XYZ file of C-alpha atoms in Angstrom:
734
model
C -28.058 -16.445 -35.504
C -29.281 -13.523 -37.862
C -26.461 -13.096 -39.804
C -26.356 -16.694 -41.356
C -29.839 -15.465 -43.372
C -28.137 -12.089 -44.888
C -27.049 -12.619 -48.493
C -23.366 -12.444 -49.335
C -22.657 -9.000 -51.228
C -21.010 -5.324 -50.080
C -24.496 -3.970 -48.742
C -24.720 -7.586 -46.876
C -21.414 -6.979 -45.547
C -22.552 -3.397 -44.119
C -25.545 -4.721 -43.018
C -23.729 -7.481 -40.931
C -21.843 -5.103 -39.022
C -24.778 -2.877 -38.134
C -26.320 -5.929 -36.658
C -26.667 -5.091 -32.916
C -27.084 -7.171 -29.852
C -28.178 -4.927 -26.871
C -28.507 -6.242 -23.657
C -30.636 -4.198 -21.362
C -30.940 -3.365 -17.844
C -32.339 -6.285 -15.568
C -36.106 -6.517 -15.970
C -36.099 -8.291 -12.385
C -33.254 -8.112 -9.876
C -34.052 -9.679 -6.466
C -32.408 -11.483 -3.763
C -33.944 -14.406 -1.886
C -32.921 -16.581 1.196
C -30.411 -18.391 -0.778
C -30.066 -16.947 -3.889
C -29.551 -13.499 -6.137
C -31.812 -13.422 -9.293
C -31.184 -11.405 -12.145
C -33.606 -11.435 -15.211
C -32.181 -9.479 -18.581
C -33.583 -8.691 -21.787
C -31.367 -9.426 -25.074
C -32.430 -7.319 -28.174
C -31.353 -9.316 -31.342
C -32.146 -6.907 -34.474
C -30.730 -6.320 -37.992
C -31.621 -4.061 -40.714
C -33.074 -7.121 -43.023
C -33.233 -10.632 -43.835
C -32.641 -11.688 -47.483
C -33.958 -14.950 -48.932
C -31.072 -17.703 -48.503
C -28.700 -18.498 -51.512
C -27.970 -21.945 -52.861
C -28.042 -24.778 -50.390
C -26.835 -28.165 -51.277
C -29.934 -30.681 -51.660
C -30.351 -32.828 -48.216
C -28.497 -29.975 -46.034
C -30.955 -28.048 -43.511
C -32.495 -25.041 -45.015
C -31.954 -21.726 -42.967
C -34.949 -20.225 -41.696
C -35.877 -17.037 -39.918
C -37.769 -16.273 -36.699
C -41.762 -17.077 -36.948
C -44.529 -15.684 -35.195
C -42.576 -12.477 -34.611
C -44.380 -9.265 -35.223
C -41.353 -8.054 -37.037
C -38.573 -11.205 -37.977
C -35.789 -8.549 -37.728
C -36.230 -7.748 -34.201
C -36.157 -10.490 -31.493
C -36.317 -10.147 -27.698
C -34.996 -12.915 -25.552
C -34.977 -13.085 -21.831
C -32.539 -14.972 -19.679
C -32.878 -15.835 -15.981
C -29.460 -16.168 -13.870
C -29.545 -17.378 -10.594
C -26.564 -17.437 -8.426
C -26.528 -19.410 -5.259
C -23.692 -20.885 -3.182
C -23.225 -24.688 -2.444
C -24.311 -26.261 0.964
C -22.382 -25.025 3.854
C -22.039 -28.756 4.745
C -21.456 -31.132 1.841
C -23.829 -34.016 1.718
C -22.227 -37.556 2.677
C -21.308 -39.436 -0.558
C -22.524 -42.674 -1.744
C -20.713 -45.135 -4.213
C -21.906 -45.529 -7.480
C -22.456 -48.998 -8.856
C -22.704 -49.626 -12.633
C -25.296 -52.499 -11.954
C -28.068 -49.960 -10.728
C -28.931 -47.028 -13.038
C -27.827 -43.794 -11.377
C -26.578 -40.514 -12.491
C -23.140 -39.960 -11.159
C -20.860 -37.459 -10.151
C -17.306 -38.138 -10.750
C -14.377 -36.435 -8.747
C -10.478 -37.190 -9.071
C -8.990 -38.057 -5.899
C -4.928 -37.805 -6.127
C -4.786 -38.389 -2.482
C -4.410 -42.275 -2.640
C -2.331 -44.019 -5.561
C -3.241 -47.267 -4.620
C -6.553 -47.559 -6.831
C -5.919 -48.107 -10.474
C -8.083 -44.774 -11.511
C -8.133 -41.447 -9.552
C -11.920 -41.249 -10.197
C -14.324 -41.495 -7.816
C -18.198 -41.738 -8.936
C -20.805 -40.802 -6.237
C -24.421 -41.279 -6.708
C -26.691 -38.140 -7.591
C -29.306 -38.068 -4.895
C -31.229 -35.781 -2.553
C -30.123 -35.035 0.835
C -33.045 -37.417 2.679
C -32.573 -38.064 6.606
C -34.938 -39.375 9.183
C -36.395 -37.254 11.815
C -36.107 -40.297 13.795
C -33.074 -42.784 12.826
C -34.008 -45.362 15.093
C -37.563 -45.635 13.903
C -38.589 -48.361 11.023
C -40.699 -45.669 9.159
C -40.045 -41.922 9.934
C -40.915 -38.437 8.155
C -37.568 -37.056 6.938
C -36.015 -34.135 8.423
C -36.396 -31.966 5.091
C -38.707 -33.459 2.466
C -38.062 -33.397 -1.487
C -40.455 -30.709 -2.090
C -41.864 -30.270 -5.648
C -43.943 -27.039 -6.539
C -46.426 -26.993 -9.408
C -45.910 -23.767 -11.410
C -48.670 -21.373 -11.036
C -48.635 -21.478 -15.114
C -49.793 -25.330 -14.701
C -53.450 -25.244 -16.090
C -55.775 -25.956 -13.581
C -57.211 -28.733 -15.190
C -53.962 -30.828 -14.790
C -52.724 -29.886 -11.297
C -54.093 -32.823 -9.590
C -52.725 -35.359 -12.321
C -49.252 -33.705 -11.771
C -49.599 -34.002 -8.008
C -50.581 -37.588 -8.112
C -47.555 -38.620 -10.486
C -45.023 -37.062 -8.390
C -46.509 -38.585 -5.102
C -46.450 -41.867 -6.680
C -42.645 -42.099 -6.044
C -43.212 -41.891 -2.153
C -44.441 -45.895 -2.402
C -40.579 -46.435 -3.260
C -39.494 -44.452 -0.416
C -42.163 -45.884 2.159
C -40.617 -49.185 1.614
C -37.210 -47.843 2.719
C -38.548 -46.300 5.726
C -39.453 -42.942 4.845
C -43.064 -41.283 5.478
C -43.895 -38.330 3.297
C -40.489 -38.443 1.596
C -41.726 -36.412 -1.533
C -44.215 -33.306 -0.772
C -46.111 -31.032 -3.144
C -46.918 -27.633 -3.078
C -48.750 -25.454 -5.431
C -47.130 -21.986 -6.268
C -49.774 -19.087 -5.062
C -50.782 -16.946 -8.006
C -49.398 -13.693 -5.965
C -46.189 -15.561 -5.039
C -42.976 -13.430 -5.082
C -40.832 -16.144 -6.367
C -40.264 -17.838 -9.342
C -40.192 -21.775 -9.538
C -37.065 -21.169 -11.516
C -35.291 -19.637 -8.146
C -32.722 -22.238 -6.465
C -34.653 -24.224 -4.062
C -37.877 -24.768 -5.540
C -37.774 -28.054 -7.596
C -40.720 -27.712 -10.107
C -43.172 -28.840 -12.554
C -43.857 -25.798 -15.168
C -45.666 -25.495 -18.502
C -44.187 -23.973 -21.607
C -46.436 -22.466 -24.454
C -45.249 -22.055 -27.944
C -46.991 -21.397 -31.253
C -46.383 -25.015 -32.614
C -45.179 -27.966 -30.857
C -41.401 -28.545 -30.133
C -40.568 -30.967 -27.392
C -43.014 -32.570 -25.302
C -41.299 -32.566 -21.878
C -37.712 -31.758 -20.490
C -36.030 -31.907 -17.095
C -32.921 -30.850 -15.708
C -31.283 -30.789 -12.187
C -28.475 -29.056 -10.453
C -26.007 -30.902 -8.821
C -23.494 -30.440 -6.135
C -20.221 -31.172 -7.664
C -18.184 -32.148 -4.617
C -20.787 -34.728 -3.418
C -23.521 -35.353 -6.278
C -26.048 -34.006 -4.191
C -29.225 -32.788 -6.205
C -30.141 -29.184 -4.913
C -32.673 -28.238 -7.800
C -34.687 -29.801 -10.383
C -37.280 -28.358 -12.910
C -39.322 -30.062 -15.071
C -41.067 -28.461 -18.079
C -44.184 -29.598 -20.192
C -44.844 -28.153 -23.708
C -48.345 -27.271 -23.498
C -49.038 -27.684 -27.170
C -49.466 -31.644 -26.743
C -52.734 -31.064 -25.089
C -54.108 -29.450 -28.266
C -52.301 -31.788 -30.361
C -54.108 -34.804 -28.531
C -57.432 -33.394 -28.637
C -57.193 -32.580 -32.267
C -56.093 -36.289 -32.819
C -59.011 -37.838 -31.203
C -61.278 -35.569 -32.851
C -60.269 -37.233 -36.361
C -59.328 -40.627 -35.267
C -61.636 -41.920 -32.208
C -64.872 -43.559 -32.758
C -67.023 -42.349 -29.889
C -68.293 -45.864 -28.957
C -64.462 -47.070 -28.921
C -63.414 -44.109 -26.934
C -65.752 -44.904 -23.977
C -63.569 -48.313 -23.841
C -60.408 -46.436 -24.195
C -60.923 -44.079 -21.380
C -61.568 -47.197 -18.761
C -57.885 -48.021 -18.817
C -54.929 -45.657 -18.487
C -53.619 -44.508 -21.559
C -50.917 -41.614 -22.315
C -50.424 -39.265 -25.524
C -48.599 -35.874 -26.363
C -46.352 -34.468 -28.957
C -46.518 -33.040 -32.391
C -48.998 -33.727 -35.128
C -46.142 -34.440 -37.660
C -45.155 -37.078 -39.989
C -43.090 -39.956 -38.007
C -39.993 -39.520 -40.274
C -38.823 -37.609 -43.439
C -37.114 -39.688 -45.842
C -35.972 -42.976 -44.381
C -36.944 -45.495 -41.534
C -34.866 -46.045 -38.400
C -34.568 -49.083 -37.020
C -33.919 -49.017 -33.225
C -30.030 -48.727 -32.814
C -29.191 -49.480 -35.926
C -29.543 -46.312 -37.932
C -28.783 -42.693 -37.345
C -31.402 -42.404 -34.686
C -34.826 -40.201 -35.178
C -34.910 -37.090 -32.762
C -38.244 -38.173 -31.631
C -37.217 -41.539 -30.617
C -33.645 -41.175 -28.939
C -32.139 -39.842 -26.167
C -28.633 -40.134 -24.614
C -26.378 -39.359 -21.732
C -23.120 -37.619 -21.664
C -20.159 -38.724 -19.802
C -21.131 -36.059 -17.382
C -24.490 -37.682 -16.807
C -26.560 -34.752 -18.188
C -29.976 -36.024 -18.958
C -31.574 -35.455 -22.456
C -34.858 -37.283 -22.499
C -37.406 -37.630 -25.014
C -39.551 -39.893 -23.397
C -42.631 -37.749 -23.976
C -42.045 -37.531 -27.793
C -41.566 -41.150 -27.988
C -44.928 -41.718 -25.843
C -46.671 -39.266 -28.030
C -46.263 -41.083 -31.146
C -46.885 -44.292 -29.703
C -50.225 -42.932 -28.246
C -51.317 -41.469 -31.693
C -50.408 -44.848 -33.398
C -52.659 -46.389 -30.828
C -55.501 -43.999 -31.657
C -55.153 -44.164 -35.374
C -55.885 -48.036 -34.969
C -59.372 -46.959 -33.898
C -62.000 -46.774 -36.895
C -63.253 -43.145 -36.881
C -66.921 -43.881 -37.327
C -68.141 -40.967 -35.363
C -66.460 -37.744 -33.767
C -65.253 -36.941 -30.261
C -65.300 -33.224 -29.409
C -61.878 -31.831 -28.307
C -63.244 -30.793 -25.063
C -64.993 -33.477 -24.041
C -64.161 -35.551 -20.500
C -63.156 -38.377 -22.574
C -60.738 -36.677 -24.529
C -59.562 -34.694 -21.430
C -59.025 -38.060 -19.528
C -56.663 -39.166 -22.399
C -54.508 -36.192 -21.683
C -54.429 -36.857 -18.081
C -53.493 -40.341 -18.318
C -50.566 -39.172 -20.740
C -49.524 -36.722 -18.397
C -49.236 -39.015 -15.295
C -47.346 -41.192 -17.401
C -44.424 -38.768 -18.540
C -44.522 -36.909 -15.228
C -43.472 -39.925 -13.092
C -40.759 -40.616 -15.983
C -39.344 -37.186 -15.601
C -39.565 -36.398 -11.845
C -37.717 -40.124 -11.821
C -34.857 -38.652 -13.668
C -35.067 -35.410 -11.086
C -34.685 -38.138 -8.150
C -31.291 -39.354 -9.879
C -32.514 -42.657 -11.687
C -31.242 -43.363 -15.450
C -33.126 -44.692 -18.360
C -33.780 -48.406 -18.259
C -34.494 -49.894 -21.698
C -33.911 -53.579 -20.537
C -36.954 -53.248 -18.227
C -39.494 -53.822 -21.152
C -38.696 -57.481 -20.985
C -40.034 -57.940 -17.625
C -43.297 -59.701 -18.389
C -45.004 -62.202 -20.937
C -47.307 -61.843 -23.454
C -50.215 -63.597 -21.398
C -49.378 -60.944 -18.482
C -49.478 -57.946 -20.690
C -52.799 -59.302 -21.932
C -54.029 -59.512 -18.339
C -56.112 -56.355 -17.529
C -55.904 -56.996 -13.926
C -52.413 -57.647 -13.998
C -51.414 -54.673 -15.959
C -53.382 -52.557 -13.804
C -51.771 -53.872 -10.446
C -48.159 -54.100 -12.020
C -47.912 -52.061 -14.973
C -46.440 -53.158 -18.579
C -42.604 -53.301 -17.661
C -40.336 -53.340 -14.802
C -39.756 -49.633 -14.863
C -40.937 -46.141 -15.346
C -37.906 -45.010 -16.740
C -38.232 -47.294 -20.017
C -39.479 -46.046 -23.372
C -42.419 -48.450 -23.645
C -43.970 -49.330 -26.514
C -48.180 -49.241 -26.072
C -49.094 -52.450 -24.819
C -51.499 -52.974 -27.989
C -54.068 -56.152 -28.192
C -54.121 -58.410 -31.486
C -56.658 -57.273 -33.718
C -60.221 -58.544 -33.061
C -58.768 -59.206 -29.053
C -58.711 -57.422 -25.761
C -55.664 -56.865 -23.984
C -54.208 -55.455 -20.682
C -53.934 -51.405 -19.840
C -51.814 -49.981 -22.470
C -49.275 -47.794 -20.567
C -47.170 -47.860 -17.615
C -49.185 -45.681 -14.917
C -47.363 -46.942 -11.724
C -43.688 -48.109 -10.270
C -42.070 -51.108 -11.585
C -39.812 -53.403 -9.294
C -36.957 -51.900 -10.692
C -37.623 -48.264 -9.484
C -38.164 -49.510 -6.067
C -34.656 -51.355 -6.182
C -33.051 -48.304 -7.874
C -34.296 -45.811 -4.927
C -33.649 -48.113 -2.403
C -29.652 -48.369 -3.424
C -29.888 -44.213 -3.598
C -31.625 -43.506 -0.447
C -31.728 -46.165 1.823
C -30.016 -45.065 5.290
C -27.042 -46.930 6.458
C -24.670 -46.772 9.406
C -21.161 -45.777 8.030
C -19.350 -48.642 8.658
C -22.241 -51.051 7.357
C -22.929 -48.979 4.066
C -20.246 -50.492 1.987
C -21.588 -53.973 2.480
C -25.316 -53.421 2.386
C -24.777 -51.611 -1.207
C -22.993 -54.735 -2.266
C -25.776 -56.910 -1.173
C -28.430 -54.507 -2.974
C -26.492 -54.275 -6.392
C -26.085 -58.344 -6.061
C -29.702 -58.720 -6.850
C -29.043 -57.523 -10.452
C -29.422 -60.751 -11.866
C -33.039 -61.189 -10.701
C -35.269 -60.626 -14.201
C -37.393 -58.035 -12.876
C -34.392 -55.767 -11.799
C -32.474 -56.324 -15.260
C -31.187 -52.943 -16.292
C -29.549 -51.505 -19.641
C -29.390 -47.896 -20.478
C -28.567 -45.292 -23.267
C -25.131 -46.350 -24.141
C -25.863 -50.005 -24.003
C -28.934 -49.363 -26.358
C -26.670 -47.092 -28.845
C -23.937 -49.448 -28.900
C -26.324 -51.658 -30.763
C -25.632 -54.878 -30.332
C -27.608 -56.197 -27.129
C -30.911 -57.778 -28.364
C -32.515 -57.137 -25.057
C -31.554 -53.471 -24.448
C -33.887 -51.345 -27.005
C -36.239 -48.494 -26.918
C -40.063 -49.024 -27.872
C -40.266 -52.567 -27.431
C -42.371 -54.672 -25.164
C -42.431 -58.182 -23.677
C -40.366 -61.198 -22.527
C -40.439 -62.792 -26.304
C -39.144 -60.328 -28.839
C -40.498 -62.651 -31.679
C -44.011 -62.624 -30.381
C -43.936 -58.961 -29.799
C -42.549 -58.300 -33.487
C -45.151 -60.479 -34.967
C -48.117 -59.136 -33.047
C -47.128 -55.478 -34.179
C -46.465 -56.397 -37.807
C -50.011 -58.204 -37.527
C -51.724 -54.802 -36.061
C -50.043 -52.720 -39.098
C -51.201 -55.057 -41.503
C -54.765 -54.977 -40.181
C -54.738 -51.099 -40.149
C -53.585 -51.036 -44.039
C -56.797 -53.277 -44.644
C -59.191 -51.106 -42.510
C -58.021 -47.836 -43.989
C -58.660 -49.558 -47.244
C -62.038 -49.798 -46.414
C -62.452 -46.766 -44.329
C -65.233 -44.283 -45.364
C -64.791 -40.626 -44.541
C -67.434 -37.811 -44.064
C -67.370 -34.770 -46.262
C -66.150 -32.486 -43.672
C -63.059 -35.067 -42.789
C -59.619 -34.486 -44.339
C -57.615 -37.341 -46.188
C -54.785 -36.383 -44.158
C -56.346 -38.712 -41.542
C -55.345 -41.538 -43.735
C -51.967 -40.762 -44.390
C -51.157 -39.680 -40.971
C -52.482 -43.208 -39.956
C -50.432 -45.054 -42.674
C -47.179 -43.213 -41.607
C -47.379 -44.098 -38.030
C -48.395 -47.578 -38.990
C -44.929 -47.866 -41.402
C -43.119 -46.561 -38.607
C -44.078 -49.063 -36.123
C -43.608 -51.683 -38.258
C -40.071 -50.526 -38.690
C -39.428 -50.451 -35.144
C -41.037 -54.083 -34.808
C -38.562 -55.033 -37.844
C -35.841 -53.356 -35.682
C -36.059 -55.540 -32.878
C -35.924 -58.318 -35.202
C -32.900 -57.643 -36.631
C -31.155 -56.711 -33.379
C -31.668 -60.402 -32.638
C -29.348 -61.542 -35.633
C -25.738 -61.325 -34.503
C -26.735 -59.754 -31.135
C -25.001 -60.293 -27.924
C -26.560 -59.717 -24.670
C -24.324 -57.767 -22.492
C -24.674 -58.005 -18.664
C -23.565 -55.659 -16.095
C -23.138 -58.297 -13.392
C -20.144 -58.889 -11.160
C -18.605 -62.614 -10.551
C -20.497 -64.677 -8.489
C -24.328 -63.778 -10.097
C -24.130 -67.111 -12.016
C -24.580 -65.589 -15.566
C -21.700 -64.779 -17.899
C -21.562 -61.112 -18.904
C -21.584 -61.800 -22.588
C -23.923 -63.798 -24.095
C -24.698 -64.531 -27.794
C -28.530 -64.460 -28.879
C -30.090 -67.953 -28.722
C -29.653 -69.726 -32.326
C -33.539 -70.286 -32.394
C -34.510 -66.910 -31.698
C -32.207 -65.695 -34.510
C -33.886 -68.020 -36.541
C -37.228 -67.206 -36.076
C -36.383 -63.648 -36.118
C -35.146 -63.835 -39.764
C -38.199 -66.092 -40.602
C -40.299 -63.338 -39.470
C -38.176 -60.719 -41.413
C -38.195 -62.603 -44.837
C -42.540 -62.964 -44.567
C -42.993 -59.624 -43.626
C -40.424 -57.503 -45.228
C -38.806 -58.993 -47.929
C -41.562 -61.310 -49.077
C -43.407 -60.379 -52.386
C -46.733 -59.744 -50.685
C -44.929 -58.288 -47.203
C -46.045 -54.885 -45.948
C -48.047 -53.956 -49.315
C -50.416 -50.895 -49.669
C -52.746 -51.246 -52.883
C -53.066 -48.558 -55.333
C -56.439 -47.389 -54.261
C -55.241 -46.616 -50.764
C -52.064 -44.867 -52.173
C -54.064 -42.298 -54.135
C -56.133 -41.414 -51.278
C -52.952 -40.321 -49.152
C -53.155 -36.619 -49.618
C -51.923 -34.070 -46.797
C -53.051 -31.462 -44.916
C -53.129 -28.334 -47.067
C -53.796 -26.124 -43.979
C -50.600 -27.446 -42.192
C -48.822 -27.650 -46.019
C -49.574 -23.733 -45.810
C -47.541 -23.305 -42.829
C -45.058 -25.954 -43.924
C -43.937 -25.546 -47.241
C -41.498 -28.351 -47.454
C -44.398 -31.230 -46.503
C -44.591 -33.143 -49.665
C -47.911 -33.632 -51.676
C -47.142 -36.877 -52.475
C -46.766 -39.466 -49.973
C -44.687 -42.512 -51.951
C -45.633 -45.685 -49.778
C -43.655 -48.131 -52.046
C -40.630 -45.709 -51.413
C -40.906 -45.723 -47.534
C -41.253 -49.690 -47.459
C -38.224 -50.031 -49.838
C -36.345 -47.699 -47.159
C -37.247 -50.374 -44.646
C -36.112 -53.174 -46.824
C -32.632 -51.484 -47.597
C -32.241 -50.645 -43.999
C -32.705 -54.253 -43.041
C -30.043 -55.231 -45.976
C -27.634 -52.592 -44.633
C -27.907 -53.869 -41.529
C -27.891 -57.625 -41.839
C -25.161 -57.430 -44.532
C -22.663 -55.242 -42.676
C -19.206 -56.223 -41.513
C -20.305 -55.723 -37.776
C -23.062 -57.869 -38.013
C -20.812 -60.717 -39.572
C -18.155 -60.361 -37.171
C -20.624 -60.861 -34.367
C -21.969 -63.972 -36.152
C -18.694 -65.538 -36.567
C -17.199 -64.596 -33.095
C -20.490 -66.117 -31.430
C -19.879 -69.529 -33.041
C -16.579 -69.760 -30.675
C -18.314 -68.554 -27.815
C -20.856 -71.523 -27.932
C -20.045 -74.622 -26.332
C -21.788 -76.496 -29.196
C -20.729 -74.452 -32.580
C -22.700 -76.830 -34.710
C -25.879 -75.983 -33.038
C -25.029 -72.079 -33.438
C -26.648 -69.549 -36.290
C -24.111 -69.476 -38.982
C -23.395 -66.549 -41.389
C -23.626 -68.917 -44.194
C -27.670 -69.310 -43.167
C -27.945 -65.441 -43.083
C -27.012 -64.826 -46.603
C -28.189 -67.689 -48.180
C -31.691 -66.485 -46.747
C -31.105 -63.301 -47.996
C -30.613 -64.083 -51.728
C -33.385 -66.821 -51.483
C -36.181 -64.255 -50.209
C -34.793 -61.246 -51.924
C -34.971 -63.176 -55.491
C -38.020 -65.166 -54.721
C -39.049 -64.543 -58.431
C -36.097 -66.348 -60.130
C -38.082 -69.329 -58.763
C -41.693 -68.329 -58.947
C -41.196 -67.028 -62.550
C -42.956 -63.916 -64.333
C -42.068 -60.454 -64.485
C -40.483 -58.211 -61.638
C -42.378 -55.289 -60.132
C -40.562 -52.025 -60.004
C -40.214 -51.891 -56.344
C -39.002 -55.215 -56.371
C -36.276 -54.540 -58.896
C -35.117 -51.845 -56.769
C -34.584 -53.986 -53.559
C -33.150 -56.863 -55.827
C -30.969 -54.229 -57.342
C -29.759 -52.965 -53.514
C -29.129 -56.379 -52.881
C -26.517 -56.715 -56.154
C -25.023 -53.400 -55.449
C -23.928 -55.037 -51.992
C -22.672 -58.251 -53.205
C -20.499 -56.141 -55.865
C -19.142 -53.695 -53.345
C -18.232 -56.478 -51.120
C -16.081 -58.341 -53.814
C -14.609 -54.925 -55.474
C -14.323 -52.582 -52.448
C -14.072 -54.695 -49.131
C -13.749 -52.779 -45.896
C -10.548 -53.144 -43.741
C -13.083 -54.542 -41.034
C -14.439 -57.291 -43.543
C -13.832 -60.835 -42.344
C -12.186 -63.274 -44.692
C -15.311 -65.845 -44.130
C -17.748 -62.988 -44.721
C -16.208 -62.102 -47.910
C -15.857 -65.325 -49.453
C -19.607 -66.415 -48.274
C -20.785 -63.207 -50.117
C -18.715 -64.433 -53.138
C -20.437 -67.821 -53.322
C -23.653 -65.774 -52.930
C -22.488 -63.859 -56.258
C -21.644 -66.849 -58.306
C -25.031 -68.568 -57.325
C -27.081 -65.857 -58.097
C -25.210 -65.312 -61.502
C -26.064 -68.610 -62.258
C -29.622 -68.351 -61.509
C -29.852 -64.923 -63.338
C -28.684 -66.384 -66.583
C -31.112 -69.193 -66.006
C -34.025 -67.082 -65.513
C -33.168 -65.063 -69.030
C -33.218 -68.211 -70.961
C -36.215 -69.965 -69.261
C -38.474 -66.974 -69.504
C -38.850 -65.892 -72.975
C -41.851 -63.516 -72.363
C -40.647 -61.194 -69.674
C -41.297 -57.420 -70.215
C -38.466 -55.192 -71.175
C -38.094 -53.844 -67.709
C -37.481 -57.133 -66.172
C -35.159 -58.282 -68.905
C -32.968 -55.319 -68.695
C -32.757 -55.675 -64.940
C -31.777 -59.297 -64.862
C -29.264 -58.763 -67.625
C -27.799 -55.868 -65.866
C -27.440 -57.514 -62.571
C -25.898 -60.463 -64.321
C -23.691 -58.276 -65.883
C -22.852 -56.326 -62.477
C -22.166 -59.771 -60.771
C -19.911 -60.999 -63.708
C -17.670 -57.585 -63.618
C -17.393 -57.784 -60.072
C -16.570 -61.296 -60.073
C -13.785 -60.916 -62.794
C -12.336 -57.963 -61.877
C -8.609 -58.389 -61.022
C -7.701 -56.660 -57.708
C -4.681 -57.386 -55.157
C -5.424 -59.743 -52.638
C -3.284 -60.778 -49.619
C -2.342 -64.320 -49.803
C -2.937 -64.768 -53.567
């Protein structure tokens, strides 16, 4: 690691040879009833660290360890646990793709009749009734989670309550006290990292990194979960108190504390250079997680919820201050903590993410405080929910998911409900066959990452995507206006406005991503035959048209998500943070951020993949003449991007950038069509290029008083299209 920072010269080569890794004697060697524990200390050191040489723009800059007394010397402790597998393997349970559970795959070559030797078993804890004949019984051995002694006292009861929340699902299938919670004594001789001590632990770093992470250890023979450890980054508490101090009005803080909310994470701008649309562009690490084929979980639920919570705080005018240590600030942290602990414990019990669960409830239900307190805001705590925000000037339901959803009960039933061996197969099929019930809808990481399903999306909320996106865009526009009028006190920082606007633009980008996902979307269901539903269903044409209309009005329109010059001049950085983070830009180019969003939309909607799906969806529709057509999409994009050709007058610099991007995409489609491009898509784009070329020439002739920049832009765009249309190229069939 250190070698990457040493300059390449003769002295450097000698220094690299002298770089040493010392592995000292074990700092802790002990045995337990089930394992051998060894903790060793590794010492990395080098004679010197020089300034890195030239690095290509855009590539990560090499750095060096921070917060060390001497960055040339670094000590790292490594904990090794050596434990045998259970003497008696647990009975396996077959997995079913309709229910989202982690799995263990075993290759069985004893029987060559199945098409594949792969056998997939559900990952689950060993849970058996003390009294197998009783309807409800305590388990022989409960799943016991330990709260590590390093968890602050103020958060222990919240952690305990979040873990025990899952007992509700186990009680429904006949287990009383299936999960228990123990507090590690301060003088305990064991470490909660030892095997046999599932735990919730606290991590402390000098600056925020992760928010929460969970890991499990699995018996590879059967899928039995033998241990789990959930770790929280303690910095999220400090971060949220700081955010509340800057952003919450005391009057509104009282209201916010009366309903469950959540928060956490780092105080960083939501994105660096581009706006990520869910499932469409390279994902933001703070918003995305994935599961490898081995079902190793990588969960960023805490980070995603942290940004959502901080945005919710920004929506409240800062007309007063709230002390970081006040009871209200503390309750805010506790609510976030319960939400995230429930999610991570769900992973520890074997449940995967469910990104379709956010579609469970209607907008009317989400706006009802009593309904959301009783049922939550989504069908599963394993979702990445958007915060349940109310429209400006209105009241709404509970902001966050604070209880188990219907899907969670169903998944626990499939994984843990006891059955007689000769009845288990049929019983599991009956349970999984309920997958067509709306409240049990399921779609997970790979479904979201593939990018075609308009329902399986992270950070959306509600049964109607158009209603959801329209509300979030309205909230963002309202925040822009309120920040314009906001008066800051002399002891406050302008960074409050900058951070608030950044979160608003990010949330608007996610709302637009939900809309874009509808266009050319294909609903992909995991149903088996007999469910009454087709597994592949093109998105409803009316929904696609409504989504495109909303994109046109809020993103591509001349007066879309605009920020006034007055507000832009106030978006200074936090100069204290900039001292620790020199890469933080002084300027905050809002027009560029909004242009990034517009370009992202064009990039997706004019892509070969979307064109192919729209064309194929027409063939999947019983009434093709009512289907959403690719010609509709291209005509609408050209009309809205080039609106000034109809209204007349000069064109602003940011609009010229957007229009130039559109022209370049048209020209590229004509000159360098990709192998995946469909013939109909190319011919329709050529038609749009011809029509636009004519409109540009008419505008140049009709508007003699255009400014120099606008005239040059129109002429250059027309020339680009002319050259693309006239270029000679080899075409198959011509």
